[in-house]
């Protein structure tokens, strides 16, 4: 108990990262399992139809339902990936390089600005 308390500043963040990783893995497995289960159900449905256990109308209705569920999962995955990529793009920093001649021009323009207002006594500078 005392060891856990003493190691908390070091082990706390590590434990938190491990928990986050486990949650991500669990969600990924759940989503993968859901899609895999739907494909298995579709295959089972096809086998039942081939063996004559289902009529064509029942097969068509159940097949359409399963295909719609699979399509919904795929669309959800695509939208999640698109959202993640947009979030990553927000964090990207684009570096902008200024040519040396442009840099000199900027400094020269600042000097002109200072000279323009140097002699003006009515100018009030705000903090």
N, CA and C of each residue as an Amber inpcrd file, in Angstrom:
protein
   381
   0.8250000  -1.1830000   0.0000000   0.0000000   0.0000000   0.0000000
   0.8720000   1.2500000   0.0000000   1.8770000   1.2800000   0.8520000
   2.7780000   2.4160000   0.9360000   3.5550000   2.5670000  -0.3710000
   3.9250000   1.4240000  -0.9590000   4.6430000   1.4550000  -2.2380000
   3.8020000   2.0620000  -3.3500000   2.5060000   1.7310000  -3.3580000
   1.6090000   2.3070000  -4.3740000   1.4960000   3.8110000  -4.2130000
   1.4270000   4.2670000  -2.9730000   1.2970000   5.7020000  -2.7150000
   2.5680000   6.4260000  -3.1340000   3.7270000   5.8450000  -2.8260000
   4.9930000   6.4840000  -3.1890000   5.2320000   6.4930000  -4.6930000
   4.7770000   5.4490000  -5.3680000   4.9890000   5.3570000  -6.8160000
   3.8660000   5.9930000  -7.6300000   2.8650000   6.5450000  -6.9820000
   1.7300000   7.1290000  -7.6820000   2.1340000   8.2260000  -8.6790000
   3.0410000   9.1410000  -8.3340000   3.4060000  10.1620000  -9.3310000
   4.0240000   9.5850000 -10.6020000   4.6810000   8.4450000 -10.4780000
   5.3060000   7.8180000 -11.6450000   4.3360000   6.8620000 -12.3340000
   3.6670000   6.0430000 -11.5530000   2.8100000   4.9990000 -12.1200000
   1.4260000   5.5110000 -12.5210000   0.9840000   6.6380000 -11.9590000
  -0.3290000   7.1820000 -12.2810000  -0.5050000   7.4550000 -13.7670000
   0.3850000   8.2650000 -14.3670000   0.2460000   8.5250000 -15.8100000
   0.3990000   7.2680000 -16.6660000   1.2810000   6.3790000 -16.2540000
   1.4770000   5.1390000 -17.0130000   0.2070000   4.2900000 -16.9560000
  -0.3830000   4.1940000 -15.7750000  -1.6250000   3.4320000 -15.6270000
  -2.7410000   4.0510000 -16.4630000  -2.7870000   5.3810000 -16.4760000
  -3.8000000   6.0710000 -17.2800000  -3.6430000   5.7840000 -18.7610000
  -2.4160000   5.8130000 -19.2480000  -2.1680000   5.5090000 -20.6690000
  -2.5200000   4.0600000 -20.9920000  -2.2160000   3.1660000 -20.0740000
  -2.5590000   1.7610000 -20.3030000  -4.0670000   1.5830000 -20.3530000
  -4.7980000   2.2820000 -19.4890000  -6.2600000   2.2030000 -19.4770000
  -6.8310000   2.7280000 -20.7910000  -6.3020000   3.8520000 -21.2720000
  -6.7640000   4.4180000 -22.5470000  -6.5090000   3.4330000 -23.6760000
  -5.3300000   2.8250000 -23.6970000  -5.0110000   1.8400000 -24.7250000
  -5.9500000   0.6450000 -24.6890000  -6.2780000   0.1880000 -23.4930000
  -7.2050000  -0.9410000 -23.3640000  -8.5950000  -0.5730000 -23.8710000
  -9.0360000   0.6580000 -23.5860000 -10.3550000   1.1000000 -24.0480000
 -10.4040000   1.1680000 -25.5730000  -9.3330000   1.6810000 -26.1790000
  -9.2750000   1.7510000 -27.6430000  -9.2870000   0.3520000 -28.2430000
  -8.5020000  -0.5490000 -27.6650000  -8.4560000  -1.9210000 -28.1700000
  -9.8130000  -2.6020000 -28.0190000 -10.4790000  -2.3850000 -26.8970000
 -11.7830000  -2.9960000 -26.6630000 -12.8140000  -2.4980000 -27.6820000
 -12.7940000  -1.2030000 -27.9550000 -13.7490000  -0.6420000 -28.9200000
 -13.4720000  -1.1760000 -30.3290000 -12.2000000  -1.2550000 -30.6830000
 -11.8390000  -1.7740000 -31.9950000 -12.2770000  -3.2200000 -32.1410000
 -12.0420000  -4.0200000 -31.1180000 -12.4450000  -5.4280000 -31.1650000
 -13.9560000  -5.5620000 -31.2670000 -14.6770000  -4.7260000 -30.5460000
 -16.1380000  -4.7800000 -30.5750000 -16.6610000  -4.4510000 -31.9640000
 -16.1130000  -3.3820000 -32.5740000 -16.5630000  -3.0000000 -33.9080000
 -16.2150000  -4.0790000 -34.9270000 -15.0160000  -4.6310000 -34.8210000
 -14.6100000  -5.6760000 -35.7530000 -15.4740000  -6.9150000 -35.5660000
 -15.7260000  -7.2640000 -34.3060000 -16.5470000  -8.4350000 -34.0200000
 -17.9710000  -8.2640000 -34.5390000 -18.5220000  -7.0650000 -34.4170000
 -19.8900000  -6.8180000 -34.8790000 -19.9820000  -7.0440000 -36.3850000
 -19.0170000  -6.5190000 -37.1240000 -19.0490000  -6.6910000 -38.5770000
 -18.7910000  -8.1530000 -38.9510000 -17.8720000  -8.7850000 -38.2440000
 -17.5780000 -10.1970000 -38.5080000 -18.8000000 -11.0690000 -38.2180000
 -19.5040000 -10.7720000 -37.1320000 -20.7090000 -11.5370000 -36.7960000
 -21.7940000 -11.3720000 -37.8520000 -21.9480000 -10.1710000 -38.3720000
 -22.9480000  -9.9460000 -39.4270000 -22.6070000 -10.7520000 -40.6830000
 -21.3220000 -10.8090000 -41.0260000 -20.9150000 -11.5960000 -42.1910000
 -21.1690000 -13.0930000 -41.9530000 -20.9230000 -13.5470000 -40.7250000
 -21.1970000 -14.9450000 -40.3970000 -22.6910000 -15.2430000 -40.4850000
 -23.5080000 -14.3030000 -39.9990000 -24.9570000 -14.4930000 -40.0890000
 -25.4140000 -14.5380000 -41.5380000 -24.8010000 -13.7070000 -42.3700000
 -25.1430000 -13.6980000 -43.7960000 -24.7730000 -15.0290000 -44.4420000
 -23.6200000 -15.5520000 -44.1020000 -23.1960000 -16.8420000 -44.6340000
 -24.1270000 -17.9640000 -44.1520000 -24.4900000 -17.9220000 -42.8840000
 -25.4110000 -18.9100000 -42.3280000 -26.7730000 -18.8420000 -43.0210000
 -27.2130000 -17.6310000 -43.2850000 -28.4780000 -17.4330000 -43.9810000
 -28.4310000 -18.0310000 -45.3870000 -27.2990000 -17.8340000 -46.0670000
 -27.1230000 -18.3860000 -47.4110000 -27.1470000 -19.9160000 -47.3760000
 -26.4980000 -20.4910000 -46.3600000 -26.4940000 -21.9490000 -46.2370000
 -27.8980000 -22.4970000 -45.9730000 -28.6600000 -21.8130000 -45.1150000
 -30.0320000 -22.2540000 -44.8420000 -30.8900000 -22.1970000 -46.1010000
 -30.6840000 -21.1550000 -46.9000000 -31.4440000 -21.0270000 -48.1430000
 -31.0620000 -22.1270000 -49.1290000 -29.7480000 -22.3980000 -49.2210000
 -29.2780000 -23.4420000 -50.1320000 -29.7760000 -24.8240000 -49.7210000
 -29.9400000 -25.0570000 -48.4280000 -30.4070000 -26.3520000 -47.9480000
 -31.9310000 -26.4590000 -47.9910000 -32.6150000 -25.3750000 -48.3260000
 -34.0630000 -25.4030000 -48.4600000 -34.8240000 -25.1440000 -47.1800000
 -34.1360000 -24.6560000 -46.1430000 -34.7900000 -24.3720000 -44.8700000
 -35.5520000 -23.0490000 -44.8930000 -35.1980000 -22.1660000 -45.8210000
 -35.8470000 -20.8570000 -45.9290000 -36.4510000 -20.6970000 -47.3160000
 -37.5710000 -20.0010000 -47.3570000 -38.1410000 -19.6770000 -48.6700000
 -37.3900000 -18.4740000 -49.2390000 -37.5900000 -18.2380000 -50.5080000
 -36.8770000 -17.1390000 -51.1650000 -37.2790000 -15.7850000 -50.5930000
 -38.5520000 -15.6100000 -50.2400000 -39.0220000 -14.3390000 -49.6760000
 -38.3800000 -14.0830000 -48.3090000 -38.3460000 -15.1330000 -47.4590000
 -37.7140000 -14.9880000 -46.1540000 -36.2300000 -14.6790000 -46.2980000
 -35.5770000 -15.3830000 -47.2300000 -34.1580000 -15.1610000 -47.4720000
 -33.8980000 -13.7300000 -47.9140000 -34.6790000 -13.2380000 -48.8670000
 -34.4860000 -11.8770000 -49.3700000 -34.6670000 -10.8330000 -48.2750000
 -35.6910000 -11.0100000 -47.4530000 -35.9520000 -10.0500000 -46.3800000
 -34.8190000 -10.0340000 -45.3580000 -34.3940000 -11.2220000 -44.9310000
 -33.3280000 -11.2980000 -43.9260000 -31.9880000 -10.8500000 -44.5000000
 -31.7330000 -11.1970000 -45.7610000 -30.4890000 -10.7910000 -46.3980000
 -30.4190000  -9.2640000 -46.5100000 -31.5130000  -8.6460000 -46.9020000
 -31.5430000  -7.1860000 -47.0250000 -31.2900000  -6.5260000 -45.6690000
 -31.8820000  -7.0720000 -44.6320000 -31.6920000  -6.5270000 -43.2840000
 -30.2250000  -6.6040000 -42.8630000 -29.6010000  -7.7700000 -43.0960000
 -28.1920000  -7.9330000 -42.7320000 -27.2870000  -7.0300000 -43.5630000
 -27.5600000  -6.9150000 -44.8420000 -26.7420000  -6.0520000 -45.6980000
 -26.8610000  -4.5860000 -45.2920000 -28.0420000  -4.1710000 -44.8830000
 -28.2200000  -2.7970000 -44.4160000 -27.4330000  -2.5510000 -43.1260000
 -27.4150000  -3.5360000 -42.2390000 -26.6410000  -3.3990000 -41.0010000
 -25.1470000  -3.3140000 -41.3000000 -24.6860000  -4.1420000 -42.2230000
 -23.2720000  -4.1130000 -42.6080000 -22.9280000  -2.7660000 -43.2250000
 -23.7860000  -2.2780000 -44.1020000 -23.5580000  -0.9830000 -44.7410000
 -23.5340000   0.1370000 -43.7000000 -24.4140000   0.0790000 -42.7120000
 -24.4480000   1.1060000 -41.6640000 -23.1510000   1.1010000 -40.8560000
 -22.6440000  -0.0920000 -40.5450000 -21.3720000  -0.1780000 -39.8190000
 -20.2240000   0.3970000 -40.6490000 -20.2050000   0.0990000 -41.9430000
 -19.1400000   0.6170000 -42.8010000 -19.2180000   2.1320000 -42.9120000
 -20.4170000   2.6820000 -43.0430000 -20.5740000   4.1350000 -43.1150000
 -20.1530000   4.8060000 -41.8100000 -20.4930000   4.1700000 -40.7010000
 -20.0930000   4.7020000 -39.3940000 -18.5760000   4.7190000 -39.2680000
 -17.9320000   3.6640000 -39.7250000 -16.4720000   3.5750000 -39.6730000
 -15.8490000   4.6420000 -40.5690000 -16.3840000   4.8270000 -41.7710000
 -15.8570000   5.8390000 -42.6800000 -16.0030000   7.2420000 -42.0960000
 -17.1410000   7.5280000 -41.5030000 -17.3500000   8.8590000 -40.9240000
 -16.4310000   9.0780000 -39.7260000 -16.2140000   8.0300000 -38.9480000
 -15.2950000   8.1530000 -37.8080000 -13.8760000   8.4180000 -38.2910000
 -13.4450000   7.7040000 -39.3360000 -12.1100000   7.9150000 -39.8810000
 -11.9750000   9.3040000 -40.4930000 -13.0220000   9.7720000 -41.1710000
 -12.9900000  11.1150000 -41.7520000 -12.8890000  12.1630000 -40.6590000
 -13.6150000  11.9770000 -39.5700000 -13.5730000  12.9200000 -38.4640000
 -12.1880000  12.9330000 -37.8290000 -11.5940000  11.7640000 -37.6640000
 -10.2490000  11.6890000 -37.0980000  -9.2340000  12.3610000 -37.9980000
  -9.3550000  12.1800000 -39.3200000  -8.4060000  12.8070000 -40.2320000
  -8.5730000  14.3210000 -40.2250000  -9.8100000  14.8270000 -40.0840000
 -10.0200000  16.2700000 -39.9880000  -9.3950000  16.8230000 -38.7160000
  -9.5120000  16.0870000 -37.6240000  -8.9120000  16.5260000 -36.3680000
  -7.3950000  16.5490000 -36.4920000  -6.8230000  15.5730000 -37.1780000
  -5.3760000  15.5520000 -37.3650000  -4.9310000  16.7230000 -38.2240000
  -5.7110000  17.0720000 -39.2460000  -5.3600000  18.1930000 -40.1020000
  -5.3890000  19.5020000 -39.3210000  -6.2610000  19.6070000 -38.3410000
  -6.3250000  20.8130000 -37.5280000  -5.0480000  21.0050000 -36.7230000
  -4.4050000  19.9050000 -36.3500000  -3.2060000  19.9930000 -35.5430000
  -1.9370000  20.1720000 -36.3720000  -2.0310000  19.9730000 -37.6730000
  -0.8610000  20.1330000 -38.5050000  -0.4900000  21.6070000 -38.5910000
   0.7750000  21.8880000 -38.4430000   1.2560000  23.2590000 -38.5250000
   2.0260000  23.3900000 -39.8320000   1.6170000  24.3450000 -40.6080000
   2.3020000  24.5700000 -41.8710000   3.3540000  25.6400000 -41.6500000
   4.5850000  25.3020000 -41.9730000   5.6580000  26.2720000 -41.8180000
   5.7180000  27.1350000 -43.0650000   6.0160000  28.3930000 -42.8320000
   6.0810000  29.3300000 -43.9400000   7.4470000  29.9770000 -43.9100000
   8.1760000  29.8380000 -45.0180000   9.5110000  30.3880000 -45.1010000
   9.4600000  31.7120000 -45.8480000  10.1890000  32.6750000 -45.3210000
  10.2660000  33.9860000 -45.9590000  11.6340000  34.1030000 -46.6000000
  11.6300000  34.4800000 -47.8400000  12.8710000  34.6910000 -48.5640000
  13.6270000  35.8480000 -47.9140000  14.9530000  35.8260000 -47.9910000
  15.7720000  36.8590000 -47.3510000  15.4220000  38.2370000 -47.8960000
  15.1660000  38.3410000 -49.1860000  14.8220000  39.6390000 -49.7600000
  13.4760000  40.1270000 -49.2290000  12.5270000  39.2270000 -49.0310000
  11.2340000  39.5920000 -48.4630000  11.3880000  40.0170000 -47.0080000
  12.2920000  39.3420000 -46.2800000  12.5190000  39.6880000 -44.8860000
  13.0850000  41.0990000 -44.7740000  14.0370000  41.4250000 -45.6340000
  14.6120000  42.7690000 -45.6300000  13.5420000  43.8020000 -45.9640000
  12.6590000  43.4860000 -46.8890000  11.6000000  44.4050000 -47.2810000
  10.6620000  44.6690000 -46.1020000  10.3600000  43.6470000 -45.3240000
   9.4980000  43.8120000 -44.1580000  10.1520000  44.7540000 -43.1560000
  11.4600000  44.5500000 -42.9060000  12.1440000  45.4140000 -41.9600000
  12.2000000  46.8560000 -42.4610000  12.3900000  47.0480000 -43.7570000
  12.4300000  48.3910000 -44.3170000  11.0770000  49.0760000 -44.1890000
   9.9950000  48.3290000 -44.4150000   8.6600000  48.9040000 -44.2870000
   8.3870000  49.3150000 -42.8470000   8.8900000  48.5840000 -41.8850000
   8.7120000  48.9530000 -40.4860000   9.4390000  50.2580000 -40.1850000
  10.6050000  50.4600000 -40.7710000  11.3450000  51.7050000 -40.5750000
  10.5940000  52.8960000 -41.1390000   9.9510000  52.7390000 -42.2930000
   9.1600000  53.8040000 -42.8950000   8.0030000  54.1650000 -41.9770000
   7.3820000  53.1890000 -41.3900000   6.2640000  53.4090000 -40.4830000
   6.7130000  54.2230000 -39.2690000   7.8650000  53.8750000 -38.7170000
   8.3800000  54.5890000 -37.5490000   8.6970000  56.0190000 -37.9190000
   9.3470000  56.2430000 -39.0570000   9.7130000  57.5960000 -39.4710000
   8.4720000  58.4520000 -39.7050000   7.4100000  57.8590000 -40.2020000
   6.1900000  58.5890000 -40.5060000   5.5600000  59.1630000 -39.2440000
   5.6580000  58.4560000 -38.1310000   5.0090000  58.8920000 -36.9000000
   5.9710000  59.4390000 -35.8480000   7.2590000  59.5300000 -36.1510000
   8.2270000  60.0150000 -35.1680000   7.9670000  61.4500000 -34.7640000
   7.6770000  62.3010000 -35.6950000   7.5360000  63.7240000 -35.4040000
   6.1470000  64.1100000 -34.9470000   5.2170000  63.2490000 -34.8920000
   3.8420000  63.5750000 -34.5360000   3.7000000  63.6380000 -33.0180000
   3.4720000  64.8490000 -32.4840000   3.3660000  65.0320000 -31.0430000
   1.9780000  64.6820000 -30.5270000   0.9720000  64.6300000 -31.3970000
  -0.3980000  64.3470000 -30.9850000  -0.6750000  62.8440000 -30.8660000
   0.3140000  62.0790000 -31.1700000   0.1470000  60.6290000 -31.1430000
   0.1370000  60.1290000 -29.7100000  -0.9070000  59.3750000 -29.3480000
  -1.0310000  58.8020000 -28.0040000  -0.8560000  57.3120000 -28.1000000
   0.0610000  56.7900000 -27.3230000   0.3080000  55.3510000 -27.3250000
  -0.4920000  54.7140000 -26.1910000  -1.2080000  53.6970000 -26.5280000
  -1.9880000  53.0070000 -25.5110000  -1.2360000  51.7800000 -25.0350000
  -1.4020000  51.4190000 -23.7780000  -0.6600000  50.2590000 -23.2580000
  -1.1830000  48.9480000 -23.7800000
